[in-house]
Short mmCIF file of C-alpha atoms and ligand atoms in Angstrom, two decimals:
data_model
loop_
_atom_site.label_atom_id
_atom_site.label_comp_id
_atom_site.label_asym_id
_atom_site.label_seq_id
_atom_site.Cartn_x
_atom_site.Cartn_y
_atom_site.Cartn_z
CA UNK A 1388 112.23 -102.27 -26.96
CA UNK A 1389 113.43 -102.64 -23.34
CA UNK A 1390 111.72 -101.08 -20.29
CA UNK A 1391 111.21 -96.93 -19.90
CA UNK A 1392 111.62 -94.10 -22.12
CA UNK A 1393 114.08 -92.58 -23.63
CA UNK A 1394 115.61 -89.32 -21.86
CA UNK A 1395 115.85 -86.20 -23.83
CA UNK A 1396 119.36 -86.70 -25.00
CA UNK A 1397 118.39 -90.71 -25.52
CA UNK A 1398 116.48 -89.98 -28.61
CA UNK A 1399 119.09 -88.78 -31.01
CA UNK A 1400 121.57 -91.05 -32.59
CA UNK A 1401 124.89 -88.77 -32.32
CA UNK A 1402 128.31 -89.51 -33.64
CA UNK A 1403 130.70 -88.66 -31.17
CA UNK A 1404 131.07 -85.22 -32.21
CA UNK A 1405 127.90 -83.93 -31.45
CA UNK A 1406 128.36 -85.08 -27.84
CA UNK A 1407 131.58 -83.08 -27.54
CA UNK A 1408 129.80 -80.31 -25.60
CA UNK A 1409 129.11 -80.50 -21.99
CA UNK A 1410 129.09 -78.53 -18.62
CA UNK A 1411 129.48 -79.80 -15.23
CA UNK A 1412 129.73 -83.08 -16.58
CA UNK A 1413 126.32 -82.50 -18.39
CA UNK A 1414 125.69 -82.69 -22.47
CA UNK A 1415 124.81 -79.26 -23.56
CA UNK A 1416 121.44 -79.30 -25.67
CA UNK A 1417 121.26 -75.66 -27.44
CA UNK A 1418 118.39 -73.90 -27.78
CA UNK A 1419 118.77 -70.38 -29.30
CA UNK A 1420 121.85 -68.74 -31.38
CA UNK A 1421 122.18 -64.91 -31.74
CA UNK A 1422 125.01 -63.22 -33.63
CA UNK A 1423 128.52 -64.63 -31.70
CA UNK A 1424 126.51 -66.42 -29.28
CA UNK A 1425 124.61 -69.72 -28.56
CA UNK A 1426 122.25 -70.42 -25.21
CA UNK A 1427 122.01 -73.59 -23.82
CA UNK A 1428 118.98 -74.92 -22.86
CA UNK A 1429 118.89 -73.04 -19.08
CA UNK A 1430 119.72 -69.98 -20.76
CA UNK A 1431 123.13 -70.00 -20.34
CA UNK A 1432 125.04 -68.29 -22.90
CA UNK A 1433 128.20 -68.93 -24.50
CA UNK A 1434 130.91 -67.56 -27.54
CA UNK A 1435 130.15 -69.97 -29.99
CA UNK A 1436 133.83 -70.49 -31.76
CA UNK A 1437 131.95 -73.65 -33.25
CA UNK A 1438 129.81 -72.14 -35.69
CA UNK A 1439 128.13 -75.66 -36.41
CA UNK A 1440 131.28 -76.73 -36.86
CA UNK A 1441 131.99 -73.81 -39.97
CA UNK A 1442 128.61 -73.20 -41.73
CA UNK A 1443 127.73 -69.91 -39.78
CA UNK A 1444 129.79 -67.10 -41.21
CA UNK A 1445 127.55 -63.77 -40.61
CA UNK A 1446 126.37 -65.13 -37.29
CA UNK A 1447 123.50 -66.83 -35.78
CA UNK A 1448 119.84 -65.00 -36.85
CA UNK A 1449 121.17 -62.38 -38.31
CA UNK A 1450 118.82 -59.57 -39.03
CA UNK A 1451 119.95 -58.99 -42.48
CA UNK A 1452 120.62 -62.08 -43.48
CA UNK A 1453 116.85 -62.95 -42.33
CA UNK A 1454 115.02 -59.79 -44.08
CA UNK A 1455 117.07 -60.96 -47.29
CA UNK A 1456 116.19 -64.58 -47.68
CA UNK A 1457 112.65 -63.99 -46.27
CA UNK A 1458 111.96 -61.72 -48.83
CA UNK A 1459 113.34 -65.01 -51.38
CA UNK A 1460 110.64 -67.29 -49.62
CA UNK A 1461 108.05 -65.76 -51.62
CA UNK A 1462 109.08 -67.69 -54.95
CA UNK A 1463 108.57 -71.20 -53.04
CA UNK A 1464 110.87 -74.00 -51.61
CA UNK A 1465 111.25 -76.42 -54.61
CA UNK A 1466 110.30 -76.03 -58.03
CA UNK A 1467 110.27 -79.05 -60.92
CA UNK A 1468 114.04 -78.39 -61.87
CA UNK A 1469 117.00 -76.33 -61.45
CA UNK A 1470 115.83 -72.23 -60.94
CA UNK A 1471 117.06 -68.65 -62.19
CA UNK A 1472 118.02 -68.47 -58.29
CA UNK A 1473 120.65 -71.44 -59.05
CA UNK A 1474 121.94 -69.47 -62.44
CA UNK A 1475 122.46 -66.48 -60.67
CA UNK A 1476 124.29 -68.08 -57.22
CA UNK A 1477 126.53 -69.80 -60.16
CA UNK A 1478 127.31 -66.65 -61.88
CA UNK A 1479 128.24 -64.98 -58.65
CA UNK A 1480 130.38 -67.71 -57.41
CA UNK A 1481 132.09 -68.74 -60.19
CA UNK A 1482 132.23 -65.33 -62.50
CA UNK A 1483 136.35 -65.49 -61.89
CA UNK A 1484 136.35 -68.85 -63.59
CA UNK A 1485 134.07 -68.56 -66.84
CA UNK A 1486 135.20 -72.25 -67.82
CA UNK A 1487 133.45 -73.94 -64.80
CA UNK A 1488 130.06 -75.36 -64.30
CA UNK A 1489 128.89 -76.36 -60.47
CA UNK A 1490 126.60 -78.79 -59.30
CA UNK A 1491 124.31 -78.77 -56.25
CA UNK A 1492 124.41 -80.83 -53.01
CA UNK A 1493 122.93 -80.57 -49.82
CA UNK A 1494 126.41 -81.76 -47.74
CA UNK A 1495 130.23 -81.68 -49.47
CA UNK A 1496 130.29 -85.60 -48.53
CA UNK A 1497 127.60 -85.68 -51.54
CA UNK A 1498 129.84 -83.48 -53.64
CA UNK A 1499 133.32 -85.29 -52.80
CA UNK A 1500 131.06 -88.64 -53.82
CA UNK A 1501 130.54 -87.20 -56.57
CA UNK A 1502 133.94 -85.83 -57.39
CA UNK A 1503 134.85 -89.81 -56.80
CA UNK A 1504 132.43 -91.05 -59.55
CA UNK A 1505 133.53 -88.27 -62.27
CA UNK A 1506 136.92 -89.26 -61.62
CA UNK A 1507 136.58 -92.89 -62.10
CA UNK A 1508 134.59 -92.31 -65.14
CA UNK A 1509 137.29 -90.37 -66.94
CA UNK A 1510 140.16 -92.62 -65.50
CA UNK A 1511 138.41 -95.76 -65.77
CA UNK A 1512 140.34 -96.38 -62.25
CA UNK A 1513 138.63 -96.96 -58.95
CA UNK A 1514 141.41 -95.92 -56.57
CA UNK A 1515 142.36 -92.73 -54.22
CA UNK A 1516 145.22 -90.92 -52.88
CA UNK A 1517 143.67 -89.52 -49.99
CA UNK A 1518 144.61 -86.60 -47.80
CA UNK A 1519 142.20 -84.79 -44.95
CA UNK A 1520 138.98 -85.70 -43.61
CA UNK A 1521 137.19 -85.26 -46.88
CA UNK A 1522 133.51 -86.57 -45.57
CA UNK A 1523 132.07 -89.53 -43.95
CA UNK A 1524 130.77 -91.70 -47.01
CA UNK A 1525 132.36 -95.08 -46.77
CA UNK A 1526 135.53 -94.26 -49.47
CA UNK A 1527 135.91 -91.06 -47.77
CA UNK A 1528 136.23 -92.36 -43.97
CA UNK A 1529 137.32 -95.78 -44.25
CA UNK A 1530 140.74 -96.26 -42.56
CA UNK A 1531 141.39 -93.41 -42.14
CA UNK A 1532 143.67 -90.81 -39.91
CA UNK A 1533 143.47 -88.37 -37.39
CA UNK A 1534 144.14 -86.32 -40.22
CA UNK A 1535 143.64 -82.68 -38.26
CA UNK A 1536 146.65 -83.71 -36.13
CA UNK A 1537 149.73 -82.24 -36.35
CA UNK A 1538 152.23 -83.70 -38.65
CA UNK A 1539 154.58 -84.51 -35.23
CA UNK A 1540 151.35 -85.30 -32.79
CA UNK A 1541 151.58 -89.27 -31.47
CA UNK A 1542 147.92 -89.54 -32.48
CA UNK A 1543 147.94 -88.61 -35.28
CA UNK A 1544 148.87 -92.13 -37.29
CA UNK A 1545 146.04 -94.51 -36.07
CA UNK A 1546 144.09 -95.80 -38.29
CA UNK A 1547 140.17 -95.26 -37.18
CA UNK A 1548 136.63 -96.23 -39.11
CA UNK A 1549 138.12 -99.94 -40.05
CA UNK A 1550 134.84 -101.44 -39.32
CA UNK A 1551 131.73 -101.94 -41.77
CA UNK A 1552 133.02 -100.17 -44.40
CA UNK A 1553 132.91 -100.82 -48.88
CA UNK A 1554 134.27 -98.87 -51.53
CA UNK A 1555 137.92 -100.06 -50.35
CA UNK A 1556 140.23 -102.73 -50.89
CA UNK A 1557 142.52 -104.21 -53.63
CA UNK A 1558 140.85 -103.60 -56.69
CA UNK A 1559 139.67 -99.70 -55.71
CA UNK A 1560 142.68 -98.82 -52.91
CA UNK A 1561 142.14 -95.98 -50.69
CA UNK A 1562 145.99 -94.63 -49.75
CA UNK A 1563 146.35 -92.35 -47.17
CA UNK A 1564 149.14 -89.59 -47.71
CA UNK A 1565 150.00 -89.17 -44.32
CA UNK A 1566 152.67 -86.78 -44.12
CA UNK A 1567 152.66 -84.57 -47.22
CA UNK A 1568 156.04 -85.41 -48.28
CA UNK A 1569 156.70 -85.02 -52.25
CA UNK A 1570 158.35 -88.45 -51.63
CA UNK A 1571 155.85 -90.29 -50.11
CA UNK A 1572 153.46 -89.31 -52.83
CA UNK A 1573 155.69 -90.73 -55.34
CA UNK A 1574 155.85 -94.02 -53.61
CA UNK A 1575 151.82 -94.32 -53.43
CA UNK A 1576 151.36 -93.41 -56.88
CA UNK A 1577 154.12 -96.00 -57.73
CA UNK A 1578 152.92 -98.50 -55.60
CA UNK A 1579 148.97 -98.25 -56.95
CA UNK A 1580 150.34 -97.65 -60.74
CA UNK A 1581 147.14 -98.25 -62.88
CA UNK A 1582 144.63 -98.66 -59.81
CA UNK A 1583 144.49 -94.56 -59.25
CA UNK A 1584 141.93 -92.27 -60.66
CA UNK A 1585 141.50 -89.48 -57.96
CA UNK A 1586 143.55 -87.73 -55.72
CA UNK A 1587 141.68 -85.42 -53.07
CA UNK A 1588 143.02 -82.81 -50.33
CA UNK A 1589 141.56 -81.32 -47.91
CA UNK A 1590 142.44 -77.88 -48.10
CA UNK A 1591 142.26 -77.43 -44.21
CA UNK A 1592 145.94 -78.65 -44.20
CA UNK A 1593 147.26 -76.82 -46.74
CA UNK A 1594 148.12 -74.81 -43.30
CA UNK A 1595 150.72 -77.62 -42.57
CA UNK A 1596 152.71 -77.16 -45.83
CA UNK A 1597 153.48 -74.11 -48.85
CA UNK A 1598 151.66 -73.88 -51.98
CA UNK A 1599 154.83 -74.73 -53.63
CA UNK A 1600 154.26 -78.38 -52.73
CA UNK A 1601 150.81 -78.66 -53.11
CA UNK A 1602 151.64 -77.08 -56.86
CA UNK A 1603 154.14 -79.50 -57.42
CA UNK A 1604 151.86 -82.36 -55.88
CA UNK A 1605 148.52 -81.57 -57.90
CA UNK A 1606 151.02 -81.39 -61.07
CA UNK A 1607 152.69 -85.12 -60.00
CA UNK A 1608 148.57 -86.37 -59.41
CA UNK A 1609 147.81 -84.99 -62.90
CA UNK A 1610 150.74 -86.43 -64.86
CA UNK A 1611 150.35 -89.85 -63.16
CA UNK A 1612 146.85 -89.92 -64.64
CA UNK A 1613 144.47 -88.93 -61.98
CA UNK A 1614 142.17 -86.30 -61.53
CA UNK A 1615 142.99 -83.69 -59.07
CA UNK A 1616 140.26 -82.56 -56.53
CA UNK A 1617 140.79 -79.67 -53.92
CA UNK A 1618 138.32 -80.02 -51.03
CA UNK A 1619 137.63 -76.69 -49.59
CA UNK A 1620 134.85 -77.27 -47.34
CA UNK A 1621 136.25 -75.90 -44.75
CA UNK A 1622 138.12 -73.04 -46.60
CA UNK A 1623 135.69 -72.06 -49.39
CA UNK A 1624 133.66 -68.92 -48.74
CA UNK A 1625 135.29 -68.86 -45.55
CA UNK A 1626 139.02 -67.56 -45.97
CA UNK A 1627 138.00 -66.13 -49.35
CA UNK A 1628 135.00 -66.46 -51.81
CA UNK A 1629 136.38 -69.62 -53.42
CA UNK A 1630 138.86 -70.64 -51.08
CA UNK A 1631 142.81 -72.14 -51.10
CA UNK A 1632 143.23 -73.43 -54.55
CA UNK A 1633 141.32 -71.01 -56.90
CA UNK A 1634 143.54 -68.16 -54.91
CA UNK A 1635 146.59 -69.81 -55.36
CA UNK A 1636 146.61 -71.46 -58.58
CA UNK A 1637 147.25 -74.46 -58.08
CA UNK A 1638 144.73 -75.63 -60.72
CA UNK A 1639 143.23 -78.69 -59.27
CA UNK A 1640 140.81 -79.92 -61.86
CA UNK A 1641 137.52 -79.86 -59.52
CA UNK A 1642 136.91 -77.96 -56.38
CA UNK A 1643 134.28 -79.09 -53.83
CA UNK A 1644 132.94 -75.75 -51.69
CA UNK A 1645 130.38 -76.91 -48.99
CA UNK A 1646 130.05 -75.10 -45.40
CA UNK A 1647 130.39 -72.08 -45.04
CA UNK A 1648 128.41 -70.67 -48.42
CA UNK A 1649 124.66 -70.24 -47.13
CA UNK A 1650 125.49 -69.18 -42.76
CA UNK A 1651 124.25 -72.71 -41.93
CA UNK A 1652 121.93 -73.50 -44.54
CA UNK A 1653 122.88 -76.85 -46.55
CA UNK A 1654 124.63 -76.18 -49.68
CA UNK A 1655 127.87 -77.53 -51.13
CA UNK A 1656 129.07 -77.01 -54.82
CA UNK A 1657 131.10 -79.27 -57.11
CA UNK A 1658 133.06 -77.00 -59.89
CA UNK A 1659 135.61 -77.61 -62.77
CA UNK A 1660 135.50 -77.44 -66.46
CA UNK A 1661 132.68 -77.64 -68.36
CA UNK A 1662 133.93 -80.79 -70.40
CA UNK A 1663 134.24 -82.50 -66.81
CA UNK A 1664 131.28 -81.23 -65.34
CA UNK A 1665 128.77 -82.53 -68.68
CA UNK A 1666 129.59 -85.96 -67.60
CA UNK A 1667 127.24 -85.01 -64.31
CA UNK A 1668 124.71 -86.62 -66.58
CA UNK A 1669 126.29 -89.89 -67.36
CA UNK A 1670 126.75 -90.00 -63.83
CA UNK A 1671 123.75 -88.96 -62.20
CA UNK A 1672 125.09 -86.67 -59.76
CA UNK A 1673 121.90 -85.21 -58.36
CA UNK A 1674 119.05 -86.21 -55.67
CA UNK A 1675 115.84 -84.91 -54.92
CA UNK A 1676 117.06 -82.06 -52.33
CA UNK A 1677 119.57 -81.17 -55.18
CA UNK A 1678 117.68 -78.42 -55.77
CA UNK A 1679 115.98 -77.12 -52.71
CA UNK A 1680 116.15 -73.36 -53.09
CA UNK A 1681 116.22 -72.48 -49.12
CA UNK A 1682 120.03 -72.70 -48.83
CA UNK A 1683 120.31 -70.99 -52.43
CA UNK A 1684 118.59 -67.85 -51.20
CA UNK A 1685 120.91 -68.29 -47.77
CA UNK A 1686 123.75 -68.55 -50.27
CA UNK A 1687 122.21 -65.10 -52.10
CA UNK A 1688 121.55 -63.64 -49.28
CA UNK A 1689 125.45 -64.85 -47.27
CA UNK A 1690 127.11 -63.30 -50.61
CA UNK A 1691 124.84 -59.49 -50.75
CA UNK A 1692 126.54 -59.12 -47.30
CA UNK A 1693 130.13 -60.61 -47.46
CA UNK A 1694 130.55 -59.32 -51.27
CA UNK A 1695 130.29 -55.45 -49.09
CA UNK A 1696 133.09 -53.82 -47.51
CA UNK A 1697 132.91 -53.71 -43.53
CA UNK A 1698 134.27 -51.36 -41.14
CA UNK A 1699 138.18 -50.82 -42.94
CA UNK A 1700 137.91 -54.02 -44.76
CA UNK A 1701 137.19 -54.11 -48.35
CA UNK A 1702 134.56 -57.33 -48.07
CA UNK A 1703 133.05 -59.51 -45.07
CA UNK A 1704 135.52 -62.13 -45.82
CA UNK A 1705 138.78 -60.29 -44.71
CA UNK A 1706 137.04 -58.58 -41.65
CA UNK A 1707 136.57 -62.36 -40.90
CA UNK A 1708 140.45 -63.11 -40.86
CA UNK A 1709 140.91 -60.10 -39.32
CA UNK A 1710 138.71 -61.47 -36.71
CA UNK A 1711 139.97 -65.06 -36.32
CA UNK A 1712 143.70 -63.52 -35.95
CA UNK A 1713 142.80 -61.47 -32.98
CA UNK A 1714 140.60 -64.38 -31.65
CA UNK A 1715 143.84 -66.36 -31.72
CA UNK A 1716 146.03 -63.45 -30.12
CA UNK A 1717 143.44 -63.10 -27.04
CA UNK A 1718 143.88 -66.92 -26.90
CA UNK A 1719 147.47 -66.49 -26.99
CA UNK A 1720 147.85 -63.79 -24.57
CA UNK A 1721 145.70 -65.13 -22.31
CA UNK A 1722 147.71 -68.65 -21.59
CA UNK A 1723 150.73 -66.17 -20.72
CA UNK A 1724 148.74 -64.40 -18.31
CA UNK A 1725 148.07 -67.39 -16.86
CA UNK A 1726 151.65 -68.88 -17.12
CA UNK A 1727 150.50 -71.30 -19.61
CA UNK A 1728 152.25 -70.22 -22.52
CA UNK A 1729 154.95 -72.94 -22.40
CA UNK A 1730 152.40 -75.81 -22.68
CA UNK A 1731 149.19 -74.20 -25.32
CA UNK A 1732 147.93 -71.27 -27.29
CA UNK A 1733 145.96 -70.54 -30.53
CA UNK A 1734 147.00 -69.56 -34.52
CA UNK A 1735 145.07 -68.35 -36.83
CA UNK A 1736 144.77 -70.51 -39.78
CA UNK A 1737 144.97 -70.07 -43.25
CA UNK A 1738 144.34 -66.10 -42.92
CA UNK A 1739 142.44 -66.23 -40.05
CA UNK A 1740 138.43 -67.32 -41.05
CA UNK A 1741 139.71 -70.06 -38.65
CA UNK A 1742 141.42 -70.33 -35.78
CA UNK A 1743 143.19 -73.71 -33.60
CA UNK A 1744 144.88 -74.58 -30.48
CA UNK A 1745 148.17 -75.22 -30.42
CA UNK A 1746 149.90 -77.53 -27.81
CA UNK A 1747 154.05 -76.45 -27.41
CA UNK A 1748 154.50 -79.63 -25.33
CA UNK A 1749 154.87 -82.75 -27.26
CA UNK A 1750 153.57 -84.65 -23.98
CA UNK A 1751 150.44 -82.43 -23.47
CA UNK A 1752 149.70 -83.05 -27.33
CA UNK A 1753 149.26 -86.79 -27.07
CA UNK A 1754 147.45 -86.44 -23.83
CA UNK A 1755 143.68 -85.90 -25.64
CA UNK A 1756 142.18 -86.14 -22.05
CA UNK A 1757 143.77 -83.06 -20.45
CA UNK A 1758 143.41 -81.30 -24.11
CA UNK A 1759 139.67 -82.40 -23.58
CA UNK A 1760 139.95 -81.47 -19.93
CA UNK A 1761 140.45 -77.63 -21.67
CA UNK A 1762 137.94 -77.55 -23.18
CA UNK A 1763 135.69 -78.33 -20.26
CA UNK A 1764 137.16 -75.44 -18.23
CA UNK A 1765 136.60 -72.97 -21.32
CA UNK A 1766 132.48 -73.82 -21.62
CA UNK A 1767 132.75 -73.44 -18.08
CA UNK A 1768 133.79 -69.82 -18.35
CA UNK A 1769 130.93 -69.47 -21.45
CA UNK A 1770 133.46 -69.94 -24.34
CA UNK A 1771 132.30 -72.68 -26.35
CA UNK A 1772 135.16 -74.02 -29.06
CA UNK A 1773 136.93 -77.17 -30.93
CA UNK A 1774 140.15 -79.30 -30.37
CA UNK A 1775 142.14 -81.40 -32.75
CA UNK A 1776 139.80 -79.03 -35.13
CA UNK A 1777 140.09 -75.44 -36.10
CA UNK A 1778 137.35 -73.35 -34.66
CA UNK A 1779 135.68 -71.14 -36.38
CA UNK A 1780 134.87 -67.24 -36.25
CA UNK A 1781 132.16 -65.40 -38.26
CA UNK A 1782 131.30 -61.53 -38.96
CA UNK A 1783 129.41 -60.75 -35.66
CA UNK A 1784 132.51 -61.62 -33.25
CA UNK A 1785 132.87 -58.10 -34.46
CA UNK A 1786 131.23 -57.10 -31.58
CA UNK A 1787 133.23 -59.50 -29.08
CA UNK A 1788 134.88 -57.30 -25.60
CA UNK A 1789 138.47 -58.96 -26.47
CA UNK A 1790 139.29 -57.60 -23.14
CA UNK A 1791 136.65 -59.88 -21.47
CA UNK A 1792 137.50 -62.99 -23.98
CA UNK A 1793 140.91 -62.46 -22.47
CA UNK A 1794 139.98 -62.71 -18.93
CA UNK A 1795 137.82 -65.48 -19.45
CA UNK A 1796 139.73 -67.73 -21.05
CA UNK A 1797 142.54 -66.61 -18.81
CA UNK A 1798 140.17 -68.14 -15.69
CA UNK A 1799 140.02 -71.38 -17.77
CA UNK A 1800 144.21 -72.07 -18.63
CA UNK A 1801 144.20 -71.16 -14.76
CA UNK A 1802 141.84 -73.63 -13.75
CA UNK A 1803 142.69 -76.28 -15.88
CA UNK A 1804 146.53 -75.96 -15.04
CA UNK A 1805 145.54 -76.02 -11.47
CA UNK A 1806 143.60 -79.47 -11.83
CA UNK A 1807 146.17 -81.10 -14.23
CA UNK A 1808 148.85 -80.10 -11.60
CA UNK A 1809 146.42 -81.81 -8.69
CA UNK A 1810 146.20 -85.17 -10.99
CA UNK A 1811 149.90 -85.46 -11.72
CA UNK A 1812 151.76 -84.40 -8.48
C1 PLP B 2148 137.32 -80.94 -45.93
C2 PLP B 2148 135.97 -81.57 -45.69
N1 PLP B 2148 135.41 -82.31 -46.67
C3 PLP B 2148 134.21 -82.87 -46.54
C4 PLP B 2148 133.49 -82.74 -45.38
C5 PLP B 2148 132.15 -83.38 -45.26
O1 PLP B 2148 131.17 -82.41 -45.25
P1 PLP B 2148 129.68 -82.76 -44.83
O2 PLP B 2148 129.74 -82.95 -43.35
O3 PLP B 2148 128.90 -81.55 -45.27
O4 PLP B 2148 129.27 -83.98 -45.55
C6 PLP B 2148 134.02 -81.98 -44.32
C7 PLP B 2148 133.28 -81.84 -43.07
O5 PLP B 2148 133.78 -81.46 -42.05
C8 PLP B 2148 135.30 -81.39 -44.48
O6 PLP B 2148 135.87 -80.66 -43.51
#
């Protein structure tokens, strides 16, 4: 095809995500991770707040978490079926609810897929009430929102993926609830009477409303006939062992888990009621890499360290949110010192296993090239991190010098305020 090679960077097919990191103008290729940090490939290092994006959750290469699922490797990779390793991740993860089943995936797009088909089995109905980024899979992307917007931000309301896309349309509608408003929920579920058979949140934004709602919403879902799913790939294993829902009560009927379970290995679990979860069958919810055992003994071997208190903390996952909240506060502190504060800083979400920018000025927050333009200036000063998407701590930013964070990112807000000011006067 066409004249000379392909450069480095040429070969891989990337969504636009994967491009998002760059210096001096330059994509970043990675080469090594260790504990908090990543290395580019010249060696230069950088706080990873990424964390691929919420799968790393001990840290990068570990030396625990290796020993631990090394010494698993031993029992091989795949075997003819489901293993005592699966039982036993199952019993650990779900021993608080001794109802549920799980089942396997490699990525929670699979599992939310799945969560799709079960409900459309039971219901007999095709359609969604949608809420969150819940995955990329046609039904889950298609027309969809800026969804990790603020409910006020100007961006958030365009409608993006419109292109190529099945698994949508009259007789199977995918509605967006946009602006988690009791009402507006109402209205959809009026409006698609008998075409609804799943309703699915994305836990993530459970930060932008009370578990009062999302009680009363899951209950409305439920008594209009559809099947409730709470999606807590970002949350599960990550602000707690099971996540949002489970610790709440809001009894969704499934629960999809994916990302952060196995510190980067791919694993994501689909979990309700037995009854539910026998229909798996019917339904053929599985795929060859269903049962791959590497991320299973990452998932063992994620769970023998998190399941142990650390430092003052009863278990890895509140040192975690202890971790993300003073992540958030050296954010914070530093945009004051550089007279920021009026335009930008960070909150900890949800507890703190995650963390996000927040922009003060309504102008700044529909302005995603100076928000980008941020960014830029903080890989420039080695802190590598996410907008219009929570970042993402893990248990080795233990050892970060907040001091030094401060100062760093304090350099950044400077020089970005200093450029924005150049461009606009
Ligand atoms: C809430 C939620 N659901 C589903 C997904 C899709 O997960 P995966 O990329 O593993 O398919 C994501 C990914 O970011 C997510 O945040």
């Amino acid at each position: 095809m066409g004249g000379g090679s392909l450069s480095e960077y040429e070969r891989i097919a990337h969504s636009k995500i994967t491009r998002k990191f760059r210096s001096a103008g330059q994509q970043l290729l990675f080469s090594r991770g260790r504990r908090g940090e990543v290395s580019d490939a010249n060696g230069v290092p950088y706080i990873d707040f990424v964390m691929g994006y919420g799968p790393v959750i001990i840290g990068h290469a570990d030396a625990q978490f290796n020993e631990i699922l090394c010494g698993y490797l031993g029992n091989g990779v795949m075997l003819p079926g489901y293993t005592t390793f699966h039982q036993e991740y199952l019993d650990r993860l779900l021993g608080e609810r001794p109802g549920d089943r799980g089942a396997f995936f490699k990525t929670a797009s699979e599992a939310v897929t799945a969560a799709f088909r079960l409900a459309a089995m039971r219901t007999g109905r095709l359609g969604i009430i949608r809420s969150g980024y819940v995955g990329w899979h046609d039904a889950q992307i298609a027309d969809s929102l800026k969804w990790h917007e603020p409910l006020h931000s100007p961006l958030r309301n365009k409608l993006r993926y419109t292109d190529g896309m099945r698994g949508i349309g009259d007789t199977e509608p995918v509605a967006n609830w946009v602006d988690l408003r009791l009402e507006s929920l109402a209205e959809l579920l009026e409006r698609h009477r008998g075409r609804l058979g799943c309703f699915v949140f994305d836990a993530y934004l459970a930060s932008f409303t009370t578990p009062d709602v999302l009680r009363q919403a899951v209950a409305m879902c439920r008594e209009a006939g559809l099947l409730t799913v709470f999606d807590e790939t970002k949350t599960g294993g990550r602000i707690s062992a099971l996540g949002y829902d489970h610790d709440n009560a809001l009894g969704s009927d499934l629960i999809v888990i994916g990302k952060a379970l196995a510190n980067g290995a791919p694993l994501s679990i689909l979990a309700g009621d037995a009854d539910l979860l026998a229909l798996a069958e019917r339904a053929r919810l599985s795929g060859t890499f269903s049962k791959e055992m590497i991320a299973v003994y990452a998932a063992l071997a994620t769970r023998d360290i998190l399941e142990k208190p650390v430092g003052d903390a009863p278990d890895g996952w509140t040192e975690i949110g202890r971790i993300g909240t003073e992540t958030a506060a050296a954010f914070t502190a530093a945009a004051a010192d550089a007279g920021v504060e009026a335009l930008v800083g960070a909150r900890p979400v949800l507890g703190g296993g995650m963390f996000e920018l927040v922009y003060h000025d309504v102008e700044l927050l529909g302005d995603k090239e100076r928000r980008e333009a941020l960014l830029a200036e903080l890989a420039a000063v080695g802190i590598l991190l996410l907008e219009g998407h929570p970042s993402f701590v893990c248990l080795a930013h233990r050892d970060i010098d907040w001091g030094d964070l401060r100062e760093r990112a304090r350099q950044a807000f400077e020089a970005w305020n200093a450029t924005a000011g150049a461009g606009r006067g």
